[in-house]
mmCIF file of C-alpha atoms in Angstrom:
data_model
loop_
_atom_site.group_PDB
_atom_site.id
_atom_site.type_symbol
_atom_site.label_atom_id
_atom_site.label_comp_id
_atom_site.label_asym_id
_atom_site.label_seq_id
_atom_site.Cartn_x
_atom_site.Cartn_y
_atom_site.Cartn_z
ATOM 1 C CA GLY A 1216 30.051 1.629 2.628
ATOM 2 C CA TRP A 1217 32.535 -0.057 0.357
ATOM 3 C CA LEU A 1218 31.217 1.851 -2.722
ATOM 4 C CA ASP A 1219 31.899 5.134 -1.648
ATOM 5 C CA ARG A 1220 34.950 4.261 -0.173
ATOM 6 C CA GLN A 1221 36.344 2.546 -3.847
ATOM 7 C CA GLU A 1222 37.264 -0.503 -1.958
ATOM 8 C CA ARG A 1223 39.198 -2.336 -4.240
ATOM 9 C CA LEU A 1224 38.231 -6.439 -5.239
ATOM 10 C CA GLU A 1225 40.965 -7.989 -5.208
ATOM 11 C CA SER A 1226 40.106 -11.077 -7.723
ATOM 12 C CA GLN A 1227 39.729 -9.201 -9.746
ATOM 13 C CA ASP A 1228 42.518 -5.787 -9.118
ATOM 14 C CA ARG A 1229 39.712 -2.991 -9.417
ATOM 15 C CA PRO A 1230 37.663 -1.355 -7.044
ATOM 16 C CA ILE A 1231 33.949 -3.005 -5.794
ATOM 17 C CA ALA A 1232 30.917 -2.042 -8.647
ATOM 18 C CA PRO A 1233 26.906 -2.549 -7.367
ATOM 19 C CA GLY A 1234 26.886 -5.592 -9.917
ATOM 20 C CA ASP A 1235 29.485 -7.496 -7.489
ATOM 21 C CA ILE A 1236 26.466 -7.704 -4.443
ATOM 22 C CA MET A 1237 24.235 -9.289 -3.755
ATOM 23 C CA ILE A 1238 21.623 -9.211 -1.741
ATOM 24 C CA LEU A 1239 19.710 -12.808 -0.791
ATOM 25 C CA PHE A 1240 15.908 -13.049 0.213
ATOM 26 C CA ARG A 1241 13.879 -15.169 1.491
ATOM 27 C CA THR A 1242 11.252 -14.372 -0.562
ATOM 28 C CA ARG A 1243 10.340 -11.384 -1.993
ATOM 29 C CA ASN A 1244 8.118 -9.700 0.633
ATOM 30 C CA THR A 1245 7.411 -6.180 1.925
ATOM 31 C CA LEU A 1246 11.396 -5.807 3.286
ATOM 32 C CA PHE A 1247 12.421 -6.624 -0.328
ATOM 33 C CA GLY A 1248 10.118 -3.733 -1.463
ATOM 34 C CA HIS A 1249 11.632 -1.467 0.402
ATOM 35 C CA VAL A 1250 14.938 -1.889 0.508
ATOM 36 C CA ALA A 1251 15.140 -2.385 -3.327
ATOM 37 C CA ARG A 1252 13.568 1.394 -3.551
ATOM 38 C CA ALA A 1253 16.231 2.449 -0.984
ATOM 39 C CA LEU A 1254 18.863 1.726 -3.434
ATOM 40 C CA VAL A 1255 17.080 2.871 -6.227
ATOM 41 C CA ASN A 1256 16.925 6.247 -4.641
ATOM 42 C CA ALA A 1257 20.733 6.379 -3.101
ATOM 43 C CA GLY A 1258 21.655 6.076 -7.259
ATOM 44 C CA ILE A 1259 22.486 2.497 -7.020
ATOM 45 C CA PRO A 1260 21.356 0.437 -9.695
ATOM 46 C CA VAL A 1261 19.374 -2.840 -8.685
ATOM 47 C CA SER A 1262 18.937 -5.145 -10.806
ATOM 48 C CA GLY A 1263 16.939 -8.464 -10.772
ATOM 49 C CA ILE A 1264 13.290 -6.896 -9.105
ATOM 50 C CA ASP A 1265 11.481 -6.752 -12.397
ATOM 51 C CA ARG A 1266 9.747 -9.483 -10.764
ATOM 52 C CA MET A 1267 6.674 -9.545 -8.491
ATOM 53 C CA VAL A 1268 3.323 -11.292 -7.541
ATOM 54 C CA LEU A 1269 0.903 -8.885 -8.112
ATOM 55 C CA ASN A 1270 -1.910 -8.956 -6.527
ATOM 56 C CA ASP A 1271 1.146 -8.309 -3.794
ATOM 57 C CA GLN A 1272 1.998 -4.587 -4.993
ATOM 58 C CA ILE A 1273 0.545 -1.980 -2.575
ATOM 59 C CA ALA A 1274 -0.261 0.444 -5.415
ATOM 60 C CA VAL A 1275 -2.021 -2.639 -6.651
ATOM 61 C CA GLN A 1276 -4.129 -3.464 -3.608
ATOM 62 C CA ASP A 1277 -4.969 0.291 -3.135
ATOM 63 C CA PHE A 1278 -6.661 0.493 -6.593
ATOM 64 C CA LEU A 1279 -8.112 -3.281 -6.219
ATOM 65 C CA ALA A 1280 -9.540 -1.588 -2.544
ATOM 66 C CA MET A 1281 -11.427 1.646 -4.747
ATOM 67 C CA ALA A 1282 -12.988 -0.752 -6.890
ATOM 68 C CA GLU A 1283 -14.687 -3.857 -3.688
ATOM 69 C CA CYS A 1284 -15.541 -0.043 -1.949
ATOM 70 C CA ALA A 1285 -17.389 1.467 -5.607
ATOM 71 C CA LEU A 1286 -19.311 -2.020 -5.407
ATOM 72 C CA HIS A 1287 -20.016 -1.711 -2.051
ATOM 73 C CA PRO A 1288 -19.991 0.779 0.099
ATOM 74 C CA ALA A 1289 -20.840 -0.600 2.962
ATOM 75 C CA ASP A 1290 -17.660 -2.669 3.805
ATOM 76 C CA ASP A 1291 -16.582 -1.234 6.476
ATOM 77 C CA LEU A 1292 -12.731 -2.185 6.148
ATOM 78 C CA THR A 1293 -12.608 -2.104 2.838
ATOM 79 C CA LEU A 1294 -13.676 1.525 2.585
ATOM 80 C CA ALA A 1295 -11.505 2.365 6.454
ATOM 81 C CA ALA A 1296 -7.803 0.748 4.227
ATOM 82 C CA LEU A 1297 -9.079 3.059 1.381
ATOM 83 C CA LEU A 1298 -9.068 6.331 3.318
ATOM 84 C CA LYS A 1299 -5.716 5.906 4.082
ATOM 85 C CA SER A 1300 -4.452 5.082 1.252
ATOM 86 C CA PRO A 1301 -2.408 7.420 -2.090
ATOM 87 C CA LEU A 1302 -5.354 8.524 -3.354
ATOM 88 C CA ILE A 1303 -7.332 10.011 -0.432
ATOM 89 C CA GLY A 1304 -4.672 9.723 2.035
ATOM 90 C CA LEU A 1305 -6.731 10.338 5.655
ATOM 91 C CA SER A 1306 -4.647 10.689 8.130
ATOM 92 C CA GLU A 1307 -4.966 8.061 10.904
ATOM 93 C CA GLU A 1308 -5.965 10.382 13.473
ATOM 94 C CA ARG A 1309 -9.030 11.223 10.922
ATOM 95 C CA LEU A 1310 -10.145 7.956 11.286
ATOM 96 C CA TYR A 1311 -10.277 7.049 14.528
ATOM 97 C CA ARG A 1312 -12.368 10.323 14.592
ATOM 98 C CA LEU A 1313 -14.980 9.009 11.982
ATOM 99 C CA ALA A 1314 -14.964 6.065 13.079
ATOM 100 C CA CYS A 1315 -15.188 5.582 16.562
ATOM 101 C CA GLY A 1316 -18.064 5.889 18.217
ATOM 102 C CA ARG A 1317 -20.098 6.572 15.518
ATOM 103 C CA ALA A 1318 -23.964 4.796 15.039
ATOM 104 C CA GLY A 1319 -23.662 3.555 11.805
ATOM 105 C CA SER A 1320 -21.548 1.969 8.505
ATOM 106 C CA LEU A 1321 -18.686 3.851 7.881
ATOM 107 C CA TRP A 1322 -20.247 5.158 4.595
ATOM 108 C CA GLN A 1323 -23.056 6.510 6.573
ATOM 109 C CA ALA A 1324 -19.790 8.344 8.630
ATOM 110 C CA LEU A 1325 -17.938 9.728 6.436
ATOM 111 C CA ARG A 1326 -21.430 10.675 4.310
ATOM 112 C CA ALA A 1327 -22.204 13.162 7.115
ATOM 113 C CA ALA A 1328 -18.713 14.593 7.723
ATOM 114 C CA PRO A 1329 -19.158 18.362 6.289
ATOM 115 C CA ASP A 1330 -15.243 18.710 6.278
ATOM 116 C CA LEU A 1331 -14.892 15.526 3.565
ATOM 117 C CA GLU A 1332 -17.349 16.994 1.680
ATOM 118 C CA ALA A 1333 -14.456 16.180 -1.104
ATOM 119 C CA ILE A 1334 -14.015 12.448 -0.416
ATOM 120 C CA THR A 1335 -17.188 11.935 0.239
ATOM 121 C CA ASN A 1336 -18.345 13.347 -3.778
ATOM 122 C CA TYR A 1337 -15.048 11.541 -5.550
ATOM 123 C CA LEU A 1338 -15.990 8.151 -4.383
ATOM 124 C CA ARG A 1339 -19.476 8.961 -5.483
ATOM 125 C CA HIS A 1340 -18.148 10.067 -8.410
ATOM 126 C CA VAL A 1341 -16.005 6.574 -8.227
ATOM 127 C CA GLN A 1342 -19.409 4.546 -7.870
ATOM 128 C CA GLU A 1343 -22.206 6.161 -10.040
ATOM 129 C CA THR A 1344 -20.229 6.828 -12.689
ATOM 130 C CA LEU A 1345 -16.035 5.064 -13.377
ATOM 131 C CA ALA A 1346 -18.084 1.336 -11.413
ATOM 132 C CA GLN A 1347 -19.886 1.155 -14.497
ATOM 133 C CA ARG A 1348 -17.205 1.309 -16.668
ATOM 134 C CA SER A 1349 -14.990 -1.944 -18.605
ATOM 135 C CA PRO A 1350 -12.332 -2.355 -16.188
ATOM 136 C CA PHE A 1351 -9.304 -1.079 -17.489
ATOM 137 C CA ALA A 1352 -11.149 2.399 -18.571
ATOM 138 C CA PHE A 1353 -12.237 2.098 -14.815
ATOM 139 C CA PHE A 1354 -8.772 1.915 -13.578
ATOM 140 C CA SER A 1355 -6.854 4.315 -16.500
ATOM 141 C CA ALA A 1356 -9.893 7.377 -15.044
ATOM 142 C CA LEU A 1357 -8.596 6.383 -11.105
ATOM 143 C CA LEU A 1358 -5.466 7.355 -12.934
ATOM 144 C CA GLU A 1359 -5.923 10.396 -15.051
ATOM 145 C CA GLN A 1360 -8.765 11.977 -12.996
ATOM 146 C CA PRO A 1361 -7.740 14.602 -10.301
ATOM 147 C CA CYS A 1362 -8.464 12.621 -6.026
ATOM 148 C CA PRO A 1363 -8.631 13.643 -3.363
ATOM 149 C CA ALA A 1364 -4.518 13.597 -2.296
ATOM 150 C CA ASP A 1365 -3.664 15.544 -5.591
ATOM 151 C CA ALA A 1366 -5.195 17.933 -8.136
ATOM 152 C CA GLN A 1367 -4.186 16.208 -11.416
ATOM 153 C CA SER A 1368 -3.878 13.170 -11.114
ATOM 154 C CA GLY A 1369 -3.917 9.429 -9.502
ATOM 155 C CA TRP A 1370 -0.998 8.926 -11.326
ATOM 156 C CA ARG A 1371 1.049 11.430 -9.053
ATOM 157 C CA ALA A 1372 -0.784 10.604 -6.168
ATOM 158 C CA MET A 1373 0.416 7.126 -6.145
ATOM 159 C CA ALA A 1374 4.038 8.150 -7.266
ATOM 160 C CA ARG A 1375 4.549 10.768 -4.641
ATOM 161 C CA ARG A 1376 3.213 8.551 -1.513
ATOM 162 C CA LEU A 1377 4.774 5.108 -2.580
ATOM 163 C CA GLY A 1378 8.265 6.133 -5.181
ATOM 164 C CA ALA A 1379 8.320 5.994 -9.181
ATOM 165 C CA ASP A 1380 8.854 2.487 -9.399
ATOM 166 C CA ILE A 1381 5.179 1.796 -8.761
ATOM 167 C CA ASP A 1382 4.908 2.198 -12.583
ATOM 168 C CA ASP A 1383 5.496 -1.317 -13.597
ATOM 169 C CA ALA A 1384 2.683 -2.361 -11.258
ATOM 170 C CA LEU A 1385 0.095 0.143 -12.243
ATOM 171 C CA ASN A 1386 1.025 -0.474 -15.930
ATOM 172 C CA GLU A 1387 0.486 -4.307 -15.561
ATOM 173 C CA LEU A 1388 -2.647 -4.144 -13.493
ATOM 174 C CA LEU A 1389 -3.643 -2.641 -16.549
ATOM 175 C CA SER A 1390 -2.338 -5.447 -18.911
ATOM 176 C CA ALA A 1391 -3.868 -7.699 -16.985
ATOM 177 C CA ALA A 1392 -7.405 -5.637 -16.597
ATOM 178 C CA LEU A 1393 -7.330 -5.722 -20.456
ATOM 179 C CA LEU A 1394 -6.174 -9.101 -20.578
ATOM 180 C CA TYR A 1395 -9.546 -10.345 -18.669
ATOM 181 C CA GLU A 1396 -11.801 -8.519 -20.918
ATOM 182 C CA ARG A 1397 -10.129 -9.522 -24.443
ATOM 183 C CA GLN A 1398 -11.746 -13.435 -22.621
ATOM 184 C CA ASN A 1399 -14.774 -12.381 -20.730
ATOM 185 C CA LEU A 1400 -17.221 -10.035 -20.277
ATOM 186 C CA PRO A 1401 -15.923 -6.270 -19.483
ATOM 187 C CA SER A 1402 -17.287 -5.964 -15.640
ATOM 188 C CA LEU A 1403 -15.267 -4.765 -12.762
ATOM 189 C CA GLN A 1404 -17.412 -6.991 -10.420
ATOM 190 C CA GLY A 1405 -15.790 -10.995 -12.262
ATOM 191 C CA PHE A 1406 -11.898 -8.692 -13.082
ATOM 192 C CA LEU A 1407 -12.433 -8.523 -9.315
ATOM 193 C CA HIS A 1408 -12.996 -12.108 -8.966
ATOM 194 C CA TRP A 1409 -11.145 -12.930 -11.107
ATOM 195 C CA GLN A 1410 -7.828 -11.233 -10.252
ATOM 196 C CA THR A 1411 -8.124 -11.842 -6.385
ATOM 197 C CA ARG A 1412 -7.721 -15.223 -7.205
ATOM 198 C CA ASN A 1413 -4.907 -15.334 -10.461
ATOM 199 C CA GLN A 1414 -1.200 -14.905 -8.390
ATOM 200 C CA ALA A 1415 0.340 -14.680 -12.107
ATOM 201 C CA GLU A 1416 3.784 -13.108 -12.058
#
């Protein structure tokens, strides 16, 4: 491109630099995130990506889905989305085989699948132990503890799938949880209701 070929910016009589190029988007949607990530991965400095609607971030949506699933494991749609998330990483094919033709809920089908016992045990731990903690402690534990997709931590699993630029979104989610706890009783259900109505940037 222009940068590789060192093409000149005639008005300044110098090679074109990253700061000379502007890409305009009508809205900050998924395409915006993909383009910004591609530029960063190519080693091209990017500015102007410091604003985000927290609930629009894929990583945040995955963590809110985990909280929802911890409280309501019988919600098939939320559980299906969670099983494909970076924390668990179930393939589309395996999820289809698990869900198709089942007699009961998806959670019941998951518990009955011997090859998915590690995932079942992880979700049980989330439901029975982590869901009893404050929102901040809940999300912190998900990030710090091993998960089915990564033996080291949930944070590493998320970063490997979505890229290192998830750090800002996840740190903001933790900040939102702390803000909620300062103003309300530290209830995970209450935080979910509060955060899903909150469109803060």
